mmCIF file of C-alpha atoms and ligand atoms in Angstrom:
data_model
loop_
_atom_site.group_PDB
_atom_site.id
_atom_site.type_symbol
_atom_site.label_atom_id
_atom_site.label_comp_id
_atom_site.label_asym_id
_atom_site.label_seq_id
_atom_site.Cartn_x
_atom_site.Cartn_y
_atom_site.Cartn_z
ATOM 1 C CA UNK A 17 41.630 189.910 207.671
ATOM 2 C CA UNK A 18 41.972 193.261 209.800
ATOM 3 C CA UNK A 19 44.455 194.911 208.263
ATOM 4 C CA UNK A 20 44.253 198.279 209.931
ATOM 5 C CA UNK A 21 45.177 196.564 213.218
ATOM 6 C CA UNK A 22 47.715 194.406 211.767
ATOM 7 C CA UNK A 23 49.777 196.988 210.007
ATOM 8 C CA UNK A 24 48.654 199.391 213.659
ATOM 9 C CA UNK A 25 50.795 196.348 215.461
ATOM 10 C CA UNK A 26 53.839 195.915 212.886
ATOM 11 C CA UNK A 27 54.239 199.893 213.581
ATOM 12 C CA UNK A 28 54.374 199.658 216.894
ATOM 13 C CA UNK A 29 56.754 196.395 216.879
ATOM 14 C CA UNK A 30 59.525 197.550 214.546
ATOM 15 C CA UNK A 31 59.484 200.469 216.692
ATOM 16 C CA UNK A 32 62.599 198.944 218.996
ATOM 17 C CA UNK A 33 64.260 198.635 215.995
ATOM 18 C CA UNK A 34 64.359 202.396 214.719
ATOM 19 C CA UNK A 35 68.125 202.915 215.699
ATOM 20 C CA UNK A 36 69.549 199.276 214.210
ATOM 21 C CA UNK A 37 71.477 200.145 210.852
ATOM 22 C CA UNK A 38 73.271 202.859 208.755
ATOM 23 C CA UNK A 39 71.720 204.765 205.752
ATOM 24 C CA UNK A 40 73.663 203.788 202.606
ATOM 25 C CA UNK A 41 76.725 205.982 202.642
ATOM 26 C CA UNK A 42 78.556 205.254 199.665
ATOM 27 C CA UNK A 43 75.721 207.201 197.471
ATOM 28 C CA UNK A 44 76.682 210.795 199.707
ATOM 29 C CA UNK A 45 73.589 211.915 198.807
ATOM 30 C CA UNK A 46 71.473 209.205 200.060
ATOM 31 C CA UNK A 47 73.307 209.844 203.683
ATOM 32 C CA UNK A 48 71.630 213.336 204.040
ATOM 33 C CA UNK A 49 68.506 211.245 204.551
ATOM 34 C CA UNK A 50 66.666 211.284 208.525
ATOM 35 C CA UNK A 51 67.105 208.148 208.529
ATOM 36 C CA UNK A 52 64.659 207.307 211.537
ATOM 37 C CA UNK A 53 61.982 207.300 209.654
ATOM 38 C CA UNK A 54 58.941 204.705 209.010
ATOM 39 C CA UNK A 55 56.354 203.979 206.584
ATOM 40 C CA UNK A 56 54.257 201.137 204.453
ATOM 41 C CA UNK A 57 51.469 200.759 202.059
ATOM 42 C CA UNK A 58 49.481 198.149 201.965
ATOM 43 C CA UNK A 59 46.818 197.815 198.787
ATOM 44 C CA UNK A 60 44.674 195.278 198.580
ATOM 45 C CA UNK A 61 43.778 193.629 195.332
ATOM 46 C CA UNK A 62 40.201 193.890 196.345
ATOM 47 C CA UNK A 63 40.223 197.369 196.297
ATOM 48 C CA UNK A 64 40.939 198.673 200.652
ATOM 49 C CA UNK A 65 44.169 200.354 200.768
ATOM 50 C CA UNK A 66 46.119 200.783 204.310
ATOM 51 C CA UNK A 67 48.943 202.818 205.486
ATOM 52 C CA UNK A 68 50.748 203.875 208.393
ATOM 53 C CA UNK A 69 53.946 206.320 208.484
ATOM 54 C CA UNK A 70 55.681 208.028 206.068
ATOM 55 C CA UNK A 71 54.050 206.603 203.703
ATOM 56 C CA UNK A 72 53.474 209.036 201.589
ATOM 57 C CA UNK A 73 57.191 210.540 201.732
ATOM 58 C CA UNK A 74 59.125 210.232 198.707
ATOM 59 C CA UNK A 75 62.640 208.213 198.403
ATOM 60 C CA UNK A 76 65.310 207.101 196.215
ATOM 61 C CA UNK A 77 64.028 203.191 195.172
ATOM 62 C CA UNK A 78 67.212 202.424 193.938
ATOM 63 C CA UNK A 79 67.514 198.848 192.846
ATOM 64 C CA UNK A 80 63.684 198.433 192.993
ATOM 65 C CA UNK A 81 64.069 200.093 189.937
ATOM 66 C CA UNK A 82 65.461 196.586 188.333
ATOM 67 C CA UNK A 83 62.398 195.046 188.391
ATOM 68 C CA UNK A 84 60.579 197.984 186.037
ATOM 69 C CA UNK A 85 63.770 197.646 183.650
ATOM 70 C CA UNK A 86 63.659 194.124 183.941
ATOM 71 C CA UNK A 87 60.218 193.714 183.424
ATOM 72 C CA UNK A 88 60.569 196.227 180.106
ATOM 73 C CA UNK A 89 63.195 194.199 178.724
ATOM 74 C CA UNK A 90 60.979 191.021 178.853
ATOM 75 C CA UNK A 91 58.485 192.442 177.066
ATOM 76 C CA UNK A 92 61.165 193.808 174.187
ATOM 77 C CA UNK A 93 62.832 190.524 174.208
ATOM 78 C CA UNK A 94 60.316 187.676 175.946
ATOM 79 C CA UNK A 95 62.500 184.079 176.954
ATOM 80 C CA UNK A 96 65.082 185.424 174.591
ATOM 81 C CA UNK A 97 66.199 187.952 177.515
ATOM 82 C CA UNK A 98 67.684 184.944 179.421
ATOM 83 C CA UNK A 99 70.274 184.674 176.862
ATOM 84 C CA UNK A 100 71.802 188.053 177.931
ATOM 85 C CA UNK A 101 71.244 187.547 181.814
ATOM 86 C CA UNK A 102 70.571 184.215 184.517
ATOM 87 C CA UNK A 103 68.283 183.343 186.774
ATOM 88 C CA UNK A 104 70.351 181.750 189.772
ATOM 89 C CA UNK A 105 70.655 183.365 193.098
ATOM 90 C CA UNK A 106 74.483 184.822 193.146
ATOM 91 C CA UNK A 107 74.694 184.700 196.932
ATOM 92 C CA UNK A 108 77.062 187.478 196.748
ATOM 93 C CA UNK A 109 76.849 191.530 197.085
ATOM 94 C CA UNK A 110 74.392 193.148 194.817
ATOM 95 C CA UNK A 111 78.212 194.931 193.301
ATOM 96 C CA UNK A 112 80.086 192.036 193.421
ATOM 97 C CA UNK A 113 82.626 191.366 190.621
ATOM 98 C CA UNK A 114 83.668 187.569 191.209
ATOM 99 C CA UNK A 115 81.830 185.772 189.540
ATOM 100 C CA UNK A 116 81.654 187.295 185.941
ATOM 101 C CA UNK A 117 85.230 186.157 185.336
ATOM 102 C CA UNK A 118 84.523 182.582 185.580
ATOM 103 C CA UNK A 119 81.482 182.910 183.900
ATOM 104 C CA UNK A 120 82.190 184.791 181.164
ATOM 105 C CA UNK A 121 80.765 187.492 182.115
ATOM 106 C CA UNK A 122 77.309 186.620 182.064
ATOM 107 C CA UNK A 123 75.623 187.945 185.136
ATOM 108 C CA UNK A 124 73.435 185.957 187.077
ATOM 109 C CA UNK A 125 70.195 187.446 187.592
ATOM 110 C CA UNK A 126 68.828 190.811 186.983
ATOM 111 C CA UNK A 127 68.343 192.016 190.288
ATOM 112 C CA UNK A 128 71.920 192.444 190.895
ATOM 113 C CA UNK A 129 74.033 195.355 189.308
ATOM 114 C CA UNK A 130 76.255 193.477 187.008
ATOM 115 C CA UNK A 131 72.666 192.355 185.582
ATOM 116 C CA UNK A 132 71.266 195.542 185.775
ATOM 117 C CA UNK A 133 73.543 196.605 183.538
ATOM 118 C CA UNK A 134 73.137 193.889 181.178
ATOM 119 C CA UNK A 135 69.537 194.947 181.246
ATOM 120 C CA UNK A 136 69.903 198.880 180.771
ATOM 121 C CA UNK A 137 71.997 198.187 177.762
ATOM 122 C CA UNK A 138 69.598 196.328 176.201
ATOM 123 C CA UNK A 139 66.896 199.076 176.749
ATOM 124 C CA UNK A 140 69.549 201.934 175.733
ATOM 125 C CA UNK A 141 69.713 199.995 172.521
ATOM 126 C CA UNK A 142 66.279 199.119 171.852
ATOM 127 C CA UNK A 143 64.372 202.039 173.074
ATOM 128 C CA UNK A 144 64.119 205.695 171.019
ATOM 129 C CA UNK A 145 63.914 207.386 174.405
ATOM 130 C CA UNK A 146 65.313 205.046 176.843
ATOM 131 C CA UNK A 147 64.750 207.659 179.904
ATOM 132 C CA UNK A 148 61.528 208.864 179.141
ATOM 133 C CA UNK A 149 60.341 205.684 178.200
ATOM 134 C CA UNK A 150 61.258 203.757 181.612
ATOM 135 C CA UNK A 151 59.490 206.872 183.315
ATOM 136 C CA UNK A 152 56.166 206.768 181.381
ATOM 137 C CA UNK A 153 56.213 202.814 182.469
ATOM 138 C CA UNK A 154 56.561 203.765 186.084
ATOM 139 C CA UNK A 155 54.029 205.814 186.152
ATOM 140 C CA UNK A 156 51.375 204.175 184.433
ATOM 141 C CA UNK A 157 51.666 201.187 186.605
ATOM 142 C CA UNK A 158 52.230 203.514 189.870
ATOM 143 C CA UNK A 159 48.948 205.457 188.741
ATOM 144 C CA UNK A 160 50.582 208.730 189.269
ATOM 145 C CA UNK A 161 52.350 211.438 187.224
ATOM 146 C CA UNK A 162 54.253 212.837 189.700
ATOM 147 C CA UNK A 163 57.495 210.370 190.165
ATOM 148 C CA UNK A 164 60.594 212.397 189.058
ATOM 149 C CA UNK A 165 64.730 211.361 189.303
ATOM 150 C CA UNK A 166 66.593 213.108 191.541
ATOM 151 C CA UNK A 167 69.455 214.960 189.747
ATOM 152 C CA UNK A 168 71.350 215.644 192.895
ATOM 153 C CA UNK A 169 71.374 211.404 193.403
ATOM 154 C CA UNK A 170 72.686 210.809 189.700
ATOM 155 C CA UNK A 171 75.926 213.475 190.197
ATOM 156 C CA UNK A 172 76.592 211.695 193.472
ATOM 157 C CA UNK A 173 75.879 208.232 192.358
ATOM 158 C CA UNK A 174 78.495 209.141 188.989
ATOM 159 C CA UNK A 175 81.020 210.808 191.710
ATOM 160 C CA UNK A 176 81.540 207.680 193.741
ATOM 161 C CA UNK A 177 80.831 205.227 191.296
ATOM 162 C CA UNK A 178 83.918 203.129 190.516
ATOM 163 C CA UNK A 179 82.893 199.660 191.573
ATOM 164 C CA UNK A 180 79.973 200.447 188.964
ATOM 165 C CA UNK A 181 81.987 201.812 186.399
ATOM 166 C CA UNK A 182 84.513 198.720 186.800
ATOM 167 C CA UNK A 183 81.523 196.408 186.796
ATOM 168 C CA UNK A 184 80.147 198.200 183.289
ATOM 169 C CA UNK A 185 83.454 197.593 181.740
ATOM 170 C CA UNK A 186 84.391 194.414 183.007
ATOM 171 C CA UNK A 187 81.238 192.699 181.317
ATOM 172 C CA UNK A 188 82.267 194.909 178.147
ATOM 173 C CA UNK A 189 85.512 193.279 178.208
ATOM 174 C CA UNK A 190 83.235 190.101 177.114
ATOM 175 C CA UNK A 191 81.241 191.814 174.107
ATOM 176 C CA UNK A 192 78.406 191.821 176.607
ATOM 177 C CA UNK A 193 77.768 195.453 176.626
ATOM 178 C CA UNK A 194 77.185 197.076 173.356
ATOM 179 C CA UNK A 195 76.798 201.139 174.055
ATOM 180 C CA UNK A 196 79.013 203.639 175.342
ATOM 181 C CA UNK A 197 79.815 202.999 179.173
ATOM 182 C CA UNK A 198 79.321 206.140 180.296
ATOM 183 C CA UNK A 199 76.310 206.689 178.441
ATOM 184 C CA UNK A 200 74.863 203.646 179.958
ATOM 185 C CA UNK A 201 75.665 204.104 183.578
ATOM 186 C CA UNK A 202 74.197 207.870 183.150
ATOM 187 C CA UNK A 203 70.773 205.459 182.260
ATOM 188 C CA UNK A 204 71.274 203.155 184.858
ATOM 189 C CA UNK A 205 71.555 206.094 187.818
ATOM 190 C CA UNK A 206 69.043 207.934 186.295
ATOM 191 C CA UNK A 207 66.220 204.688 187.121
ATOM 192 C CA UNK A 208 68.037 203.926 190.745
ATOM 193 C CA UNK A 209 67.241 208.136 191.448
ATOM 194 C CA UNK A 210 63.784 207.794 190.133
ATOM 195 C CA UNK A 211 61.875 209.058 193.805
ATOM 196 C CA UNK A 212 58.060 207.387 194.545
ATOM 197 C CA UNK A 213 56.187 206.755 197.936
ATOM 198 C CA UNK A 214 55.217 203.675 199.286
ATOM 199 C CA UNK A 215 51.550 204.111 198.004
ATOM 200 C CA UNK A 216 52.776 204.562 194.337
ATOM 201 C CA UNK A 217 55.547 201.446 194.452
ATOM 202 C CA UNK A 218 52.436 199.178 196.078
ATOM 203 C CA UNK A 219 50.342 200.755 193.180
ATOM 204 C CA UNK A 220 53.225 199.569 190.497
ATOM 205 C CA UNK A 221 53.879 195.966 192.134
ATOM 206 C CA UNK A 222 50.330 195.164 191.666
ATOM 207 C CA UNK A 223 50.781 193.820 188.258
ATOM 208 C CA UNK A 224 53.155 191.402 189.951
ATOM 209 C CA UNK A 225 50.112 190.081 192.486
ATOM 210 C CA UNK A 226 47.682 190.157 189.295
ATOM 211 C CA UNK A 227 48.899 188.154 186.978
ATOM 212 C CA UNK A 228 49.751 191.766 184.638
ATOM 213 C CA UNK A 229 46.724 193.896 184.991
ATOM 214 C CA UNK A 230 46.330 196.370 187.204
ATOM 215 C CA UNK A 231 42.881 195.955 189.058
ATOM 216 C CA UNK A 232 40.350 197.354 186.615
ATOM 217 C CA UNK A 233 42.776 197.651 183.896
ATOM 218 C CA UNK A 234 42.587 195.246 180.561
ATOM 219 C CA UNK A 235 46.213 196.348 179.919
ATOM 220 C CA UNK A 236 48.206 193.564 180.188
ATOM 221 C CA UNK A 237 51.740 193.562 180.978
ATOM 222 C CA UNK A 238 54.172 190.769 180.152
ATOM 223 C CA UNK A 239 52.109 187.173 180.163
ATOM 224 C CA UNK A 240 50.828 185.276 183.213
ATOM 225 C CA UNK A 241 53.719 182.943 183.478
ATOM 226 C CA UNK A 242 56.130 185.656 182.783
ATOM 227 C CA UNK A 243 55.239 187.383 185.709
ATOM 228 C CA UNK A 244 55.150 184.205 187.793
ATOM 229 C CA UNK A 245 59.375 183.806 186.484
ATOM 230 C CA UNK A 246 59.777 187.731 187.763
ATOM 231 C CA UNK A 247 58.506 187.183 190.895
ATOM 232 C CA UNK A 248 60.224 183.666 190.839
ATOM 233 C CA UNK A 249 63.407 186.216 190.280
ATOM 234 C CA UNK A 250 62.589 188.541 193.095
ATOM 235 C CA UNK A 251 62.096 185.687 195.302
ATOM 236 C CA UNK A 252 65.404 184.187 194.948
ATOM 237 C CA UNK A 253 67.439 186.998 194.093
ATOM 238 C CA UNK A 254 65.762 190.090 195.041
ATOM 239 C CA UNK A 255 67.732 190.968 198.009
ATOM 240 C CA UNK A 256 70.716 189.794 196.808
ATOM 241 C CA UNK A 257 73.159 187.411 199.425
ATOM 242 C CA UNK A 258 70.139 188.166 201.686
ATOM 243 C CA UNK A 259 67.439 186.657 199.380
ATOM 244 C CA UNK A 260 67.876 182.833 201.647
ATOM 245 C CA UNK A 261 67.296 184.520 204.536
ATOM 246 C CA UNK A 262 64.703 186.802 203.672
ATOM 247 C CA UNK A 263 62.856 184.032 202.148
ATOM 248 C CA UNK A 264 63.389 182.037 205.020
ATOM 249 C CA UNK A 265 61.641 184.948 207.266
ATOM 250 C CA UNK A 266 59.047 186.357 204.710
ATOM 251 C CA UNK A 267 58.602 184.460 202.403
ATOM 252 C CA UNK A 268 56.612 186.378 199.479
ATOM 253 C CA UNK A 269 58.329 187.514 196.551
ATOM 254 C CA UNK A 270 59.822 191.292 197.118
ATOM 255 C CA UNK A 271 62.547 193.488 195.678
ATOM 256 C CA UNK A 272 65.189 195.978 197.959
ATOM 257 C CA UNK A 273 67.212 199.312 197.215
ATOM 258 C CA UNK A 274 69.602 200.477 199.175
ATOM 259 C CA UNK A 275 67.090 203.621 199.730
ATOM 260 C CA UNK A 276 65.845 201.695 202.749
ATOM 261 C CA UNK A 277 62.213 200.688 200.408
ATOM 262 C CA UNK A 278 61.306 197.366 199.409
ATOM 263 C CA UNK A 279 58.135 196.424 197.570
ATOM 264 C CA UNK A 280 56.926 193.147 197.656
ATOM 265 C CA UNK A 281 53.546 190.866 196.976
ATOM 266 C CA UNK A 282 51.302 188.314 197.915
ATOM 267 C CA UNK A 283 49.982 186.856 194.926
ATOM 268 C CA UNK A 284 46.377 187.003 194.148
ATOM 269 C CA UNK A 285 46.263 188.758 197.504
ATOM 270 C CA UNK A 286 48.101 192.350 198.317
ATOM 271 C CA UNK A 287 50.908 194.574 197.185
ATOM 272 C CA UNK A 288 52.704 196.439 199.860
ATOM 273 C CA UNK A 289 56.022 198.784 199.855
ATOM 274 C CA UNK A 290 58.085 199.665 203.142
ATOM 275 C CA UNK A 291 60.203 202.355 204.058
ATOM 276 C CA UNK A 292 62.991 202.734 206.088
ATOM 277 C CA UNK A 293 66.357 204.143 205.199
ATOM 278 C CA UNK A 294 68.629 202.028 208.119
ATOM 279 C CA UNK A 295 70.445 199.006 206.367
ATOM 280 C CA UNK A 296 71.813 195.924 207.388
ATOM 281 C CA UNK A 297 75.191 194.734 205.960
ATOM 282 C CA UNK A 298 73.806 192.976 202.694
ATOM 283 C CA UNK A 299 71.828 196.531 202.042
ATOM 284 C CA UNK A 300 68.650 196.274 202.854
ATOM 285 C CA UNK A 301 66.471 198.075 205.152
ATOM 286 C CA UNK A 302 65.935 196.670 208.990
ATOM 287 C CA UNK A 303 62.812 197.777 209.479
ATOM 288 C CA UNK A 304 61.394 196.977 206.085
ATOM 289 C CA UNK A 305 62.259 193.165 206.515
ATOM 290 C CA UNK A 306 61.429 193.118 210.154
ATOM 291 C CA UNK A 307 58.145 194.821 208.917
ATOM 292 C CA UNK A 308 57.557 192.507 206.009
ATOM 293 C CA UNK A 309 58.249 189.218 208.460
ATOM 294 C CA UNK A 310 55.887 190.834 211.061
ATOM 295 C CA UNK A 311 53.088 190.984 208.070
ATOM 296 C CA UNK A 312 53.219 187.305 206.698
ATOM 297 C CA UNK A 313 53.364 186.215 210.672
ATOM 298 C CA UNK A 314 50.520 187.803 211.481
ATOM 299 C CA UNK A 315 47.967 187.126 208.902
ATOM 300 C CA UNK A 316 49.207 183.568 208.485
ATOM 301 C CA UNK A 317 49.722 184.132 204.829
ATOM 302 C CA UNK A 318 53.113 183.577 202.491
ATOM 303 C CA UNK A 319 53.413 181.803 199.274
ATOM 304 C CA UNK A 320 54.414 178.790 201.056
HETATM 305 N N1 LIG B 14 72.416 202.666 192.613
HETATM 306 C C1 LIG B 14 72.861 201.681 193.537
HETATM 307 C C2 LIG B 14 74.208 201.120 193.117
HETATM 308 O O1 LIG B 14 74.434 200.940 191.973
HETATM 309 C C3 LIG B 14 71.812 200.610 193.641
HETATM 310 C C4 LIG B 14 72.198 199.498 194.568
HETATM 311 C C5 LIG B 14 71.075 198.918 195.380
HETATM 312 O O2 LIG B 14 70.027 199.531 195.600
HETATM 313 N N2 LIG B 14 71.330 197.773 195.931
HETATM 314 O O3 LIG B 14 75.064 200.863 193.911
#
């Protein structure tokens, strides 16, 4: 498979595309972004890494950050986890409210904030240093020390914040949430700030094309068919009311934030991360899915 001239081609082709879609807003600090910018990493599980862009430029991953908490709670908790959170598609806004009345207040799936918090309560808990924990994680699997939160991101995220903070309390109301409110949603925009590249998040979601190990590692996180359910999870619900049609188009298991990055895998195959800070309606980044739909196309390969 060329790769170099594939990913050369998906540059070129999103290219048209640079001016479709806003830079999230409603985070003020995530609006100071350039937000016509471009990049991807693509590893290889054999061993060839390729990249094109601003690849190396650091961003906010934002709700990519659920699948590191998530994936921390599972290993705390194992099938037991499911008890606190679903695993059905909400096909509604990753800060939607609806449905957690009628169900009582059970989210649906972790990839969406309702379950996020769910999931960062459950690690404030259980954890002696929740923050520092979650960051040693990252960087292990991202092979790299130097992945910091962004302070400046947490203030503004904690400024704007009410549908959050309504969200936190709401599935408190239901004995659902056991810690402080505040105290959790000062975890919860502390992992969304976390900053990495594009090389270090395809570094991290290799564990999700390798079955737990990171090529060359013996460490193993979470068991084989655990990590098949999380990226059964980031299939169906990783970009939120989106995650149909993204499927539909790309159809490999991937995860957005609303910092314009998504990270996604091909089993057995590759781990790649995009970049682009212009969203679409449902939050997540043009480019990135256009880029994503451009790379299963073109080498003929998708887990289906
Ligand atoms: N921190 C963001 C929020 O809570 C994350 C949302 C996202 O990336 N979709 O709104």
């Amino acid at each position: 498979m060329d790769y170099k001239k594939i990913i050369q081609e998906i540059h070129e082709e999103v290219m048209p595309f640079r001016g479709d879609g806003n830079v999230a807003s409603y985070i003020p600090e995530l609006e100071k972004i350039q937000p016509d910018q471009f990049g991807m990493y693509l590893k290889c599980l054999g061993g060839a890494d390729y990249e094109i862009g601003a690849s190396q430029t650091k961003f906010s991953i934002q709700s990519i950050s659920k699948v590191f908490s998530t994936t921390m709670a599972y290993e705390l908790l194992g099938e037991a986890l499911w008890e606190f959170v679903g695993v059905e598609p909400s096909g509604d806004p990753f800060n939607s409210i609806m449905q957690l009345e009628y169900e009582d207040g059970k989210p649906r799936n972790p990839m969406i904030n309702a379950g996020a918090f769910v999931i960062s309560d459950i690690l404030y808990s259980r954890l002696d240093n929740p923050k520092e924990d979650l960051l040693k994680f990252v960087r292990i699997i991202a092979g790299e020390e130097d992945i910091h939160p962004n302070a400046a991101v947490i203030a503004s995220e904690k400024s704007t914040g009410y549908r959050n903070a309504s969200l936190a309390n709401f599935i408190k109301s239901f004995g659902r949430i056991e810690n402080d409110i505040n105290d959790l949603l000062d975890f919860y925009y502390f992992q969304c700030s976390i900053e990495m590249t594009c090389r270090q998040l395809a570094h991290a979601f290799q564990i999700f094309a390798n079955h737990g190990k990171l090529p060359g590692d013996n460490v193993q996180f979470l068991t084989s068919s655990q990590i098949k359910r999380m990226n059964a999870l980031m299939q169906t619900c990783g970009f939120y009311d989106e995650s149909g049609d993204y499927t539909f188009k790309v159809g490999i298991p991937g995860k957005s934030g609303v910092g314009g990055g998504i990270a996604a895998l091909f089993p057995q195959e590759y781990s790649v991360a995009v970049w682009s800070p212009r969203l679409n309606t449902k939050g997540n980044s043009v480019m990135g899915i256009k880029a994503l739909e451009l790379l299963t196309t073109k080498t003929g390969l998708s887990i289906f």
